[in-house]
Amino acid sequence: MKFNTKTIHGGQEHEVAYGAVMPPIYQTSTYAQTTPGGHKGYEYSRSQNPTRHALEKAFASIENGDYGLAFGSGLAAIDAVMKLLKPGDEVISTNDLYGGSYRLFTKIFEGFGIKFHFIGMQNAANIEKYINKNTKLIWVETPTNPMMTIIDIKATSVIAKKHNILLAVDNTFATPYLQQPLELGADLVMHSATKYLGGHSDVVMGALIVKDKSLADKLYFIQNASGAICGPQDSFLVLRGIKTLHIRMQRHCENGKAVALFLKKHPKIENVYWPGFEDHPNHDIAKSQMKDFGGMISFTTKGNNYKDAIKIVENLEIFTLAESLGGVESLSGHPASMTHASIPKEEREKTGVVDSLIRLSVGIEDIDDLITDLKQALK
Ligand code: PLP
């Protein structure tokens, strides 16, 4: 099955009772048993729920994995991955990553005795310097949030395999439409399904997808034991969102390219971060591991003035100033004071998250309206 068919049919079966094409929302916490243990595979909705299962199979299908797991948020999914570790273990992570992931790693899991190395991974060989016998996980975000750095997944997976270390990729920005990390050698894919997979800014959810059964079993154990599951209504909404992922992504990419080109020529703009530019430092890797370049763009204004950046995001009318990304509607954000406020100023500035940086999630509206909006806000 090709990707554009998988988004609609992958892992799905028509419902048995009435032939419903979409799975019903099984809004139930528990399931009748004829005798203790006499059930139809569903005992209690923290452990199993048919609507969630339908979604989890769709997750596995679109990422070319064998097992999918759905969680109550992207961070709940990351939290489950970290619970594979034990005190003394070490993690090597991208240094430019979602602020909430950084907060979870440093404020929760460091306290449980796990050591994190936040490093630049554009040159995969740099990773090897930080590997020792305690290294158990490499955490990669690509493209990174918000600097749009691209990490070579294949090259990283060669290093991970050589040292028998698990490689996890946060594929939130790219989505499986653009990039399929399991095919490039990663062991685990994570999503904030809140973003492009859901696609309509109406759900908070996380996903994990793997190929290996023993890893899936461990993660399922954690999902059930820790209990950070998502509900059936949210599962239904994300399943519905996935069905249009391929056409939404196509438009996100087209609009993203037009916005990136517009910003690059604008006299008030200093830098535009978008992996589709030929002079983007990791453009060749982006071209080789991604089908297109997506709808996420960051930029800075000349003079790097905090007040200018705030004024621009306040003046935008169609681009709504809001946390999050990946919905049909265009959003703007100011990472230093919003998504990345939990990272200390000196740390975030090392990776380029300066005061004038603005991040855009380019939606699927008419491109003329988006450019007109940017023009008036920059004026
Ligand atoms: N990973 C990335 C790249 C994100 O952008 C986000 C949220 O913005 C997360 C993880 C966390 O996901 P959630 O907000 O669904 O918990």
mmCIF file of C-alpha atoms and ligand atoms in Angstrom:
data_model
loop_
_atom_site.group_PDB
_atom_site.id
_atom_site.type_symbol
_atom_site.label_atom_id
_atom_site.label_comp_id
_atom_site.label_asym_id
_atom_site.label_seq_id
_atom_site.Cartn_x
_atom_site.Cartn_y
_atom_site.Cartn_z
ATOM 1 C CA MET A 1 0.000 0.000 0.000
ATOM 2 C CA LYS A 2 1.344 3.474 -0.885
ATOM 3 C CA PHE A 3 1.505 6.227 1.750
ATOM 4 C CA ASN A 4 -1.503 8.184 0.415
ATOM 5 C CA THR A 5 -3.650 5.053 0.748
ATOM 6 C CA LYS A 6 -2.214 4.088 4.120
ATOM 7 C CA THR A 7 -3.314 7.381 5.681
ATOM 8 C CA ILE A 8 -6.901 6.396 4.870
ATOM 9 C CA HIS A 9 -6.917 2.601 5.178
ATOM 10 C CA GLY A 10 -3.702 1.618 7.005
ATOM 11 C CA GLY A 11 -4.441 -0.838 9.822
ATOM 12 C CA GLN A 12 -8.198 -0.249 9.525
ATOM 13 C CA GLU A 13 -11.066 -2.748 9.329
ATOM 14 C CA HIS A 14 -14.752 -2.079 8.964
ATOM 15 C CA GLU A 15 -16.597 -2.451 12.239
ATOM 16 C CA VAL A 16 -18.178 -5.884 12.651
ATOM 17 C CA ALA A 17 -21.592 -5.120 14.192
ATOM 18 C CA TYR A 18 -22.993 -2.677 11.596
ATOM 19 C CA GLY A 19 -20.214 -2.239 9.049
ATOM 20 C CA ALA A 20 -19.470 1.323 10.171
ATOM 21 C CA VAL A 21 -16.664 2.699 7.990
ATOM 22 C CA MET A 22 -15.215 4.718 10.873
ATOM 23 C CA PRO A 23 -14.595 2.943 14.185
ATOM 24 C CA PRO A 24 -17.170 3.883 16.817
ATOM 25 C CA ILE A 25 -16.029 5.980 19.764
ATOM 26 C CA TYR A 26 -15.998 3.275 22.448
ATOM 27 C CA GLN A 27 -16.687 5.616 25.339
ATOM 28 C CA THR A 28 -16.372 2.976 28.025
ATOM 29 C CA SER A 29 -13.999 2.393 30.905
ATOM 30 C CA THR A 30 -14.680 -1.338 31.208
ATOM 31 C CA TYR A 31 -15.975 -4.447 29.381
ATOM 32 C CA ALA A 32 -18.351 -7.220 30.504
ATOM 33 C CA GLN A 33 -16.770 -10.609 31.240
ATOM 34 C CA THR A 34 -18.741 -13.872 31.094
ATOM 35 C CA THR A 35 -16.460 -15.441 33.692
ATOM 36 C CA PRO A 36 -13.284 -14.018 35.282
ATOM 37 C CA GLY A 37 -10.925 -13.551 32.319
ATOM 38 C CA GLY A 38 -13.725 -14.369 29.840
ATOM 39 C CA HIS A 39 -13.581 -11.265 27.643
ATOM 40 C CA LYS A 40 -13.066 -10.329 23.995
ATOM 41 C CA GLY A 41 -9.559 -8.928 24.394
ATOM 42 C CA TYR A 42 -10.706 -5.781 26.181
ATOM 43 C CA GLU A 43 -10.770 -5.647 29.973
ATOM 44 C CA TYR A 44 -10.281 -2.043 31.058
ATOM 45 C CA SER A 45 -9.725 1.058 28.925
ATOM 46 C CA ARG A 46 -6.374 2.049 30.422
ATOM 47 C CA SER A 47 -5.096 -1.303 29.124
ATOM 48 C CA GLN A 48 -7.068 -1.591 25.876
ATOM 49 C CA ASN A 49 -9.712 0.392 24.021
ATOM 50 C CA PRO A 50 -10.952 -0.456 20.499
ATOM 51 C CA THR A 51 -10.981 3.162 19.243
ATOM 52 C CA ARG A 52 -7.454 3.700 20.555
ATOM 53 C CA HIS A 53 -6.374 0.410 18.999
ATOM 54 C CA ALA A 54 -7.712 1.482 15.594
ATOM 55 C CA LEU A 55 -5.622 4.666 15.904
ATOM 56 C CA GLU A 56 -2.538 2.806 17.133
ATOM 57 C CA LYS A 57 -2.688 0.545 14.078
ATOM 58 C CA ALA A 58 -2.925 3.625 11.845
ATOM 59 C CA PHE A 59 0.144 5.124 13.590
ATOM 60 C CA ALA A 60 2.107 1.916 12.941
ATOM 61 C CA SER A 61 0.998 1.787 9.306
ATOM 62 C CA ILE A 62 1.904 5.350 8.301
ATOM 63 C CA GLU A 63 5.355 5.146 9.922
ATOM 64 C CA ASN A 64 6.092 1.709 8.414
ATOM 65 C CA GLY A 65 6.302 0.256 11.902
ATOM 66 C CA ASP A 66 4.721 -2.827 13.411
ATOM 67 C CA TYR A 67 3.459 -1.434 16.716
ATOM 68 C CA GLY A 68 1.894 1.923 17.597
ATOM 69 C CA LEU A 69 1.063 3.328 21.018
ATOM 70 C CA ALA A 70 -1.059 6.394 21.741
ATOM 71 C CA PHE A 71 -0.588 8.641 24.785
ATOM 72 C CA GLY A 72 -2.342 11.589 26.382
ATOM 73 C CA SER A 73 0.249 14.059 24.992
ATOM 74 C CA GLY A 74 3.547 14.133 23.140
ATOM 75 C CA LEU A 75 5.344 14.643 26.438
ATOM 76 C CA ALA A 76 3.560 11.632 27.950
ATOM 77 C CA ALA A 77 4.938 9.591 25.035
ATOM 78 C CA ILE A 78 8.482 10.907 25.648
ATOM 79 C CA ASP A 79 8.049 10.242 29.366
ATOM 80 C CA ALA A 80 7.240 6.600 28.546
ATOM 81 C CA VAL A 81 10.445 6.288 26.475
ATOM 82 C CA MET A 82 12.538 7.697 29.339
ATOM 83 C CA LYS A 83 11.031 5.103 31.685
ATOM 84 C CA LEU A 84 12.872 2.432 29.676
ATOM 85 C CA LEU A 85 15.999 3.775 31.437
ATOM 86 C CA LYS A 86 17.385 3.354 34.932
ATOM 87 C CA PRO A 87 19.555 5.504 37.222
ATOM 88 C CA GLY A 88 23.112 5.763 35.869
ATOM 89 C CA ASP A 89 22.035 5.502 32.241
ATOM 90 C CA GLU A 90 23.042 8.265 29.845
ATOM 91 C CA VAL A 91 21.206 9.912 26.964
ATOM 92 C CA ILE A 92 22.678 11.903 24.091
ATOM 93 C CA SER A 93 20.156 14.433 22.821
ATOM 94 C CA THR A 94 19.968 17.090 20.130
ATOM 95 C CA ASN A 95 20.835 20.443 21.762
ATOM 96 C CA ASP A 96 18.207 22.362 19.781
ATOM 97 C CA LEU A 97 14.951 20.697 20.757
ATOM 98 C CA TYR A 98 11.429 21.394 21.948
ATOM 99 C CA GLY A 99 11.624 23.264 25.273
ATOM 100 C CA GLY A 100 9.178 20.886 26.958
ATOM 101 C CA SER A 101 11.372 17.881 26.081
ATOM 102 C CA TYR A 102 14.378 19.714 27.545
ATOM 103 C CA ARG A 103 12.371 20.518 30.699
ATOM 104 C CA LEU A 104 11.240 16.881 31.091
ATOM 105 C CA PHE A 105 14.810 15.610 30.662
ATOM 106 C CA THR A 106 16.517 18.122 32.958
ATOM 107 C CA LYS A 107 13.877 18.819 35.599
ATOM 108 C CA ILE A 108 12.410 15.319 36.004
ATOM 109 C CA PHE A 109 14.692 12.593 34.674
ATOM 110 C CA GLU A 110 18.024 14.128 35.718
ATOM 111 C CA GLY A 111 16.576 14.038 39.238
ATOM 112 C CA PHE A 112 16.054 10.292 38.816
ATOM 113 C CA GLY A 113 19.763 9.791 38.085
ATOM 114 C CA ILE A 114 19.757 9.850 34.290
ATOM 115 C CA LYS A 115 22.496 11.917 32.662
ATOM 116 C CA PHE A 116 21.820 13.941 29.500
ATOM 117 C CA HIS A 117 24.339 15.317 27.006
ATOM 118 C CA PHE A 118 22.814 18.046 24.800
ATOM 119 C CA ILE A 119 24.989 18.286 21.733
ATOM 120 C CA GLY A 120 25.090 19.520 18.146
ATOM 121 C CA MET A 121 24.441 16.527 15.897
ATOM 122 C CA GLN A 122 24.761 18.084 12.427
ATOM 123 C CA ASN A 123 28.026 16.215 12.213
ATOM 124 C CA ALA A 124 27.067 12.679 13.271
ATOM 125 C CA ALA A 125 30.701 11.896 14.155
ATOM 126 C CA ASN A 126 30.373 14.347 17.079
ATOM 127 C CA ILE A 127 27.941 11.914 18.755
ATOM 128 C CA GLU A 128 30.603 9.252 19.163
ATOM 129 C CA LYS A 129 32.648 11.495 21.488
ATOM 130 C CA TYR A 130 29.874 11.319 24.101
ATOM 131 C CA ILE A 131 29.260 7.566 24.003
ATOM 132 C CA ASN A 132 30.363 5.433 26.924
ATOM 133 C CA LYS A 133 29.235 2.132 28.451
ATOM 134 C CA ASN A 134 26.272 3.843 30.171
ATOM 135 C CA THR A 135 24.851 5.393 26.986
ATOM 136 C CA LYS A 136 21.473 3.800 26.340
ATOM 137 C CA LEU A 137 19.569 6.243 24.159
ATOM 138 C CA ILE A 138 20.157 8.804 21.405
ATOM 139 C CA TRP A 139 17.324 11.328 21.155
ATOM 140 C CA VAL A 140 17.059 13.127 17.826
ATOM 141 C CA GLU A 141 14.696 15.862 16.768
ATOM 142 C CA THR A 142 14.861 16.663 13.040
ATOM 143 C CA PRO A 143 14.047 19.213 11.740
ATOM 144 C CA THR A 144 14.762 20.767 15.116
ATOM 145 C CA ASN A 145 12.375 23.098 16.871
ATOM 146 C CA PRO A 146 12.753 26.012 16.203
ATOM 147 C CA MET A 147 16.061 26.339 14.302
ATOM 148 C CA MET A 148 15.227 23.868 11.505
ATOM 149 C CA THR A 149 18.538 22.088 11.800
ATOM 150 C CA ILE A 150 18.604 18.740 10.028
ATOM 151 C CA ILE A 151 20.206 15.671 11.588
ATOM 152 C CA ASP A 152 21.303 12.777 9.378
ATOM 153 C CA ILE A 153 19.158 9.904 10.695
ATOM 154 C CA LYS A 154 20.901 7.188 8.670
ATOM 155 C CA ALA A 155 24.402 8.233 9.763
ATOM 156 C CA THR A 156 23.223 8.492 13.389
ATOM 157 C CA SER A 157 21.650 5.044 13.204
ATOM 158 C CA VAL A 158 24.941 3.517 12.009
ATOM 159 C CA ILE A 159 26.631 4.892 15.159
ATOM 160 C CA ALA A 160 23.747 3.795 17.392
ATOM 161 C CA LYS A 161 23.826 0.252 15.999
ATOM 162 C CA LYS A 162 27.600 -0.003 16.294
ATOM 163 C CA HIS A 163 27.331 0.723 20.032
ATOM 164 C CA ASN A 164 24.020 -1.098 20.585
ATOM 165 C CA ILE A 165 22.213 2.093 21.625
ATOM 166 C CA LEU A 166 18.534 2.809 21.038
ATOM 167 C CA LEU A 167 17.859 5.585 18.512
ATOM 168 C CA ALA A 168 14.636 7.569 18.964
ATOM 169 C CA VAL A 169 13.478 10.261 16.539
ATOM 170 C CA ASP A 170 10.917 12.956 17.310
ATOM 171 C CA ASN A 171 9.253 13.128 13.894
ATOM 172 C CA THR A 172 6.684 15.774 14.855
ATOM 173 C CA PHE A 173 7.875 18.475 12.423
ATOM 174 C CA ALA A 174 8.399 16.255 9.391
ATOM 175 C CA THR A 175 5.559 13.721 9.769
ATOM 176 C CA PRO A 176 5.812 10.358 7.975
ATOM 177 C CA TYR A 177 4.640 12.100 4.789
ATOM 178 C CA LEU A 178 8.060 13.746 4.575
ATOM 179 C CA GLN A 179 10.354 11.414 6.492
ATOM 180 C CA GLN A 180 10.180 7.856 7.798
ATOM 181 C CA PRO A 181 12.850 7.382 10.485
ATOM 182 C CA LEU A 182 12.275 3.625 10.959
ATOM 183 C CA GLU A 183 13.200 3.140 7.289
ATOM 184 C CA LEU A 184 16.374 5.149 7.926
ATOM 185 C CA GLY A 185 17.469 2.900 10.790
ATOM 186 C CA ALA A 186 15.833 4.453 13.879
ATOM 187 C CA ASP A 187 14.383 2.089 16.509
ATOM 188 C CA LEU A 188 11.607 4.329 17.704
ATOM 189 C CA VAL A 189 9.570 7.212 16.323
ATOM 190 C CA MET A 190 7.795 9.707 18.541
ATOM 191 C CA HIS A 191 5.140 12.267 17.614
ATOM 192 C CA SER A 192 3.325 15.063 19.247
ATOM 193 C CA ALA A 193 0.135 13.977 17.423
ATOM 194 C CA THR A 194 -1.259 17.289 18.674
ATOM 195 C CA LYS A 195 0.445 18.780 15.619
ATOM 196 C CA TYR A 196 0.296 17.571 11.987
ATOM 197 C CA LEU A 197 -1.129 14.092 12.639
ATOM 198 C CA GLY A 198 -4.224 15.508 14.353
ATOM 199 C CA GLY A 199 -3.904 18.537 12.088
ATOM 200 C CA HIS A 200 -6.821 20.633 13.347
ATOM 201 C CA SER A 201 -5.593 22.058 16.682
ATOM 202 C CA ASP A 202 -8.382 20.296 18.568
ATOM 203 C CA VAL A 203 -6.534 17.483 20.383
ATOM 204 C CA VAL A 204 -3.454 16.997 22.578
ATOM 205 C CA MET A 205 -1.904 13.563 22.002
ATOM 206 C CA GLY A 206 1.353 11.631 21.656
ATOM 207 C CA ALA A 207 2.455 8.604 19.667
ATOM 208 C CA LEU A 208 5.249 6.049 19.675
ATOM 209 C CA ILE A 209 5.920 3.652 16.821
ATOM 210 C CA VAL A 210 8.423 0.771 16.759
ATOM 211 C CA LYS A 211 9.196 -2.361 14.760
ATOM 212 C CA ASP A 212 10.700 -4.529 17.473
ATOM 213 C CA LYS A 213 8.275 -6.674 19.482
ATOM 214 C CA SER A 214 10.263 -6.740 22.712
ATOM 215 C CA LEU A 215 10.588 -2.934 22.656
ATOM 216 C CA ALA A 216 6.853 -2.640 21.922
ATOM 217 C CA ASP A 217 6.088 -4.965 24.859
ATOM 218 C CA LYS A 218 8.191 -2.850 27.231
ATOM 219 C CA LEU A 219 6.507 0.363 26.065
ATOM 220 C CA TYR A 220 3.052 -1.204 26.303
ATOM 221 C CA PHE A 221 3.880 -2.264 29.867
ATOM 222 C CA ILE A 222 4.836 1.346 30.701
ATOM 223 C CA GLN A 223 1.764 2.741 28.914
ATOM 224 C CA ASN A 224 -0.497 0.526 31.006
ATOM 225 C CA ALA A 225 1.480 0.723 34.253
ATOM 226 C CA SER A 226 1.926 4.526 34.203
ATOM 227 C CA GLY A 227 -1.462 5.114 32.583
ATOM 228 C CA ALA A 228 -0.841 8.190 30.408
ATOM 229 C CA ILE A 229 -3.299 7.048 27.746
ATOM 230 C CA CYS A 230 -5.560 9.152 25.520
ATOM 231 C CA GLY A 231 -9.339 8.860 25.483
ATOM 232 C CA PRO A 232 -11.525 7.322 22.760
ATOM 233 C CA GLN A 233 -12.954 10.658 21.539
ATOM 234 C CA ASP A 234 -9.445 12.055 21.004
ATOM 235 C CA SER A 235 -8.401 8.798 19.337
ATOM 236 C CA PHE A 236 -11.277 9.174 16.886
ATOM 237 C CA LEU A 237 -10.331 12.779 16.083
ATOM 238 C CA VAL A 238 -6.684 11.966 15.372
ATOM 239 C CA LEU A 239 -7.660 8.956 13.262
ATOM 240 C CA ARG A 240 -9.856 11.290 11.230
ATOM 241 C CA GLY A 241 -7.033 13.835 10.989
ATOM 242 C CA ILE A 242 -4.576 11.242 9.644
ATOM 243 C CA LYS A 243 -6.888 10.529 6.697
ATOM 244 C CA THR A 244 -6.041 13.917 5.158
ATOM 245 C CA LEU A 245 -2.398 14.091 6.294
ATOM 246 C CA HIS A 246 -0.976 13.654 2.789
ATOM 247 C CA ILE A 247 -3.049 16.402 1.152
ATOM 248 C CA ARG A 248 -2.592 18.785 4.064
ATOM 249 C CA MET A 249 1.179 18.221 4.037
ATOM 250 C CA GLN A 250 1.372 18.832 0.323
ATOM 251 C CA ARG A 251 -0.245 22.273 0.803
ATOM 252 C CA HIS A 252 1.802 23.016 3.959
ATOM 253 C CA CYS A 253 4.943 22.420 1.875
ATOM 254 C CA GLU A 254 3.770 24.579 -1.051
ATOM 255 C CA ASN A 255 2.751 27.460 1.214
ATOM 256 C CA GLY A 256 5.866 27.025 3.358
ATOM 257 C CA LYS A 257 8.102 27.401 0.312
ATOM 258 C CA ALA A 258 6.292 30.545 -0.860
ATOM 259 C CA VAL A 259 6.522 32.137 2.608
ATOM 260 C CA ALA A 260 10.223 31.216 2.963
ATOM 261 C CA LEU A 261 11.042 32.779 -0.420
ATOM 262 C CA PHE A 262 9.062 35.923 0.446
ATOM 263 C CA LEU A 263 10.825 36.361 3.792
ATOM 264 C CA LYS A 264 14.272 35.756 2.311
ATOM 265 C CA LYS A 265 13.837 38.771 -0.020
ATOM 266 C CA HIS A 266 12.323 41.097 2.598
ATOM 267 C CA PRO A 267 14.618 44.028 3.528
ATOM 268 C CA LYS A 268 13.776 43.882 7.265
ATOM 269 C CA ILE A 269 14.659 40.200 7.647
ATOM 270 C CA GLU A 270 18.103 39.032 8.746
ATOM 271 C CA ASN A 271 17.955 35.202 8.626
ATOM 272 C CA VAL A 272 15.372 32.721 7.422
ATOM 273 C CA TYR A 273 15.649 29.138 8.666
ATOM 274 C CA TRP A 274 14.032 26.669 6.270
ATOM 275 C CA PRO A 275 15.740 23.456 5.075
ATOM 276 C CA GLY A 276 14.569 23.940 1.484
ATOM 277 C CA PHE A 277 17.102 26.714 0.804
ATOM 278 C CA GLU A 278 20.146 25.469 -1.081
ATOM 279 C CA ASP A 279 22.366 27.469 1.272
ATOM 280 C CA HIS A 280 20.818 25.877 4.390
ATOM 281 C CA PRO A 281 23.821 24.132 6.008
ATOM 282 C CA ASN A 282 22.082 20.724 6.017
ATOM 283 C CA HIS A 283 20.121 21.101 2.755
ATOM 284 C CA ASP A 284 21.676 18.016 1.139
ATOM 285 C CA ILE A 285 20.743 15.760 4.051
ATOM 286 C CA ALA A 286 17.250 17.269 4.121
ATOM 287 C CA LYS A 287 16.934 16.515 0.411
ATOM 288 C CA SER A 288 18.071 12.947 0.857
ATOM 289 C CA GLN A 289 15.935 12.006 3.863
ATOM 290 C CA MET A 290 12.842 14.177 3.343
ATOM 291 C CA LYS A 291 10.371 14.197 0.481
ATOM 292 C CA ASP A 292 9.847 17.971 0.744
ATOM 293 C CA PHE A 293 10.701 20.688 3.261
ATOM 294 C CA GLY A 294 7.547 21.250 5.298
ATOM 295 C CA GLY A 295 5.664 24.270 6.516
ATOM 296 C CA MET A 296 7.751 25.285 9.544
ATOM 297 C CA ILE A 297 9.922 28.387 9.174
ATOM 298 C CA SER A 298 11.823 30.543 11.648
ATOM 299 C CA PHE A 299 13.309 33.974 11.003
ATOM 300 C CA THR A 300 15.037 36.874 12.712
ATOM 301 C CA THR A 301 14.743 40.584 11.991
ATOM 302 C CA LYS A 302 17.634 42.972 11.361
ATOM 303 C CA GLY A 303 18.970 44.469 14.592
ATOM 304 C CA ASN A 304 17.784 41.473 16.661
ATOM 305 C CA ASN A 305 15.352 43.614 18.598
ATOM 306 C CA TYR A 306 12.972 41.920 21.050
ATOM 307 C CA LYS A 307 10.359 44.678 20.711
ATOM 308 C CA ASP A 308 10.286 44.430 16.895
ATOM 309 C CA ALA A 309 9.626 40.690 17.101
ATOM 310 C CA ILE A 310 6.800 41.183 19.588
ATOM 311 C CA LYS A 311 5.258 43.897 17.410
ATOM 312 C CA ILE A 312 5.337 41.686 14.313
ATOM 313 C CA VAL A 313 3.599 38.737 16.008
ATOM 314 C CA GLU A 314 1.048 41.118 17.560
ATOM 315 C CA ASN A 315 0.339 42.720 14.158
ATOM 316 C CA LEU A 316 -0.219 39.474 12.257
ATOM 317 C CA GLU A 317 -3.908 38.899 11.644
ATOM 318 C CA ILE A 318 -4.305 35.601 9.793
ATOM 319 C CA PHE A 319 -1.290 34.048 11.528
ATOM 320 C CA THR A 320 -2.652 33.583 15.040
ATOM 321 C CA LEU A 321 -0.149 34.160 17.844
ATOM 322 C CA ALA A 322 -0.325 30.864 19.705
ATOM 323 C CA GLU A 323 1.669 27.944 21.078
ATOM 324 C CA SER A 324 1.658 24.786 18.937
ATOM 325 C CA LEU A 325 1.962 24.119 15.198
ATOM 326 C CA GLY A 326 0.877 21.768 12.457
ATOM 327 C CA GLY A 327 -2.811 22.687 12.269
ATOM 328 C CA VAL A 328 -4.643 23.777 9.129
ATOM 329 C CA GLU A 329 -4.486 27.389 10.347
ATOM 330 C CA SER A 330 -1.302 29.455 10.268
ATOM 331 C CA LEU A 331 0.250 30.241 13.637
ATOM 332 C CA SER A 332 3.091 32.466 14.745
ATOM 333 C CA GLY A 333 5.175 32.172 17.880
ATOM 334 C CA HIS A 334 8.009 33.870 19.708
ATOM 335 C CA PRO A 335 10.118 30.921 20.957
ATOM 336 C CA ALA A 336 12.217 32.898 23.474
ATOM 337 C CA SER A 337 9.121 33.895 25.453
ATOM 338 C CA MET A 338 6.796 31.003 24.545
ATOM 339 C CA THR A 339 7.740 27.438 23.514
ATOM 340 C CA HIS A 340 11.378 27.746 24.630
ATOM 341 C CA ALA A 341 10.979 29.948 27.707
ATOM 342 C CA SER A 342 11.841 26.922 29.877
ATOM 343 C CA ILE A 343 15.391 26.858 28.427
ATOM 344 C CA PRO A 344 17.834 29.281 30.147
ATOM 345 C CA LYS A 345 18.628 32.347 27.937
ATOM 346 C CA GLU A 346 22.339 31.509 27.573
ATOM 347 C CA GLU A 347 21.529 27.902 26.608
ATOM 348 C CA ARG A 348 18.881 28.845 24.035
ATOM 349 C CA GLU A 349 21.032 31.608 22.520
ATOM 350 C CA LYS A 350 23.842 29.102 21.910
ATOM 351 C CA THR A 351 21.558 27.310 19.435
ATOM 352 C CA GLY A 352 20.230 30.520 17.833
ATOM 353 C CA VAL A 353 17.007 31.074 19.778
ATOM 354 C CA VAL A 354 17.642 34.802 20.074
ATOM 355 C CA ASP A 355 15.188 37.516 21.132
ATOM 356 C CA SER A 356 14.103 38.460 17.598
ATOM 357 C CA LEU A 357 13.437 34.897 16.458
ATOM 358 C CA ILE A 358 9.890 34.286 15.206
ATOM 359 C CA ARG A 359 8.563 30.846 14.312
ATOM 360 C CA LEU A 360 5.800 30.323 11.775
ATOM 361 C CA SER A 361 3.645 27.272 11.296
ATOM 362 C CA VAL A 362 2.413 27.944 7.783
ATOM 363 C CA GLY A 363 -1.120 26.639 7.369
ATOM 364 C CA ILE A 364 -3.116 25.667 4.306
ATOM 365 C CA GLU A 365 -4.978 28.942 3.704
ATOM 366 C CA ASP A 366 -4.719 30.825 0.387
ATOM 367 C CA ILE A 367 -1.070 31.801 -0.034
ATOM 368 C CA ASP A 368 -1.919 35.323 -1.260
ATOM 369 C CA ASP A 369 -3.674 36.076 2.019
ATOM 370 C CA LEU A 370 -0.729 34.750 4.031
ATOM 371 C CA ILE A 371 1.816 36.872 2.149
ATOM 372 C CA THR A 372 -0.405 39.975 2.416
ATOM 373 C CA ASP A 373 -0.647 39.388 6.168
ATOM 374 C CA LEU A 374 3.130 39.078 6.552
ATOM 375 C CA LYS A 375 3.681 42.205 4.442
ATOM 376 C CA GLN A 376 1.402 44.353 6.570
ATOM 377 C CA ALA A 377 2.808 43.027 9.865
ATOM 378 C CA LEU A 378 6.414 43.652 8.783
ATOM 379 C CA LYS A 379 5.495 47.164 7.650
HETATM 380 N N1 PLP B 1 8.027 17.424 20.328
HETATM 381 C C1 PLP B 1 7.933 18.537 19.578
HETATM 382 C C2 PLP B 1 8.866 18.722 18.420
HETATM 383 C C3 PLP B 1 6.970 19.501 19.884
HETATM 384 O O1 PLP B 1 6.896 20.619 19.125
HETATM 385 C C4 PLP B 1 6.105 19.291 20.996
HETATM 386 C C5 PLP B 1 5.095 20.303 21.362
HETATM 387 O O2 PLP B 1 5.101 21.413 20.888
HETATM 388 C C6 PLP B 1 6.252 18.124 21.756
HETATM 389 C C7 PLP B 1 7.215 17.209 21.391
HETATM 390 C C8 PLP B 1 5.372 17.855 22.951
HETATM 391 O O3 PLP B 1 4.100 17.447 22.539
HETATM 392 P P1 PLP B 1 2.740 17.783 23.351
HETATM 393 O O4 PLP B 1 2.590 19.259 23.393
HETATM 394 O O5 PLP B 1 1.697 17.070 22.557
HETATM 395 O O6 PLP B 1 2.919 17.188 24.717
#
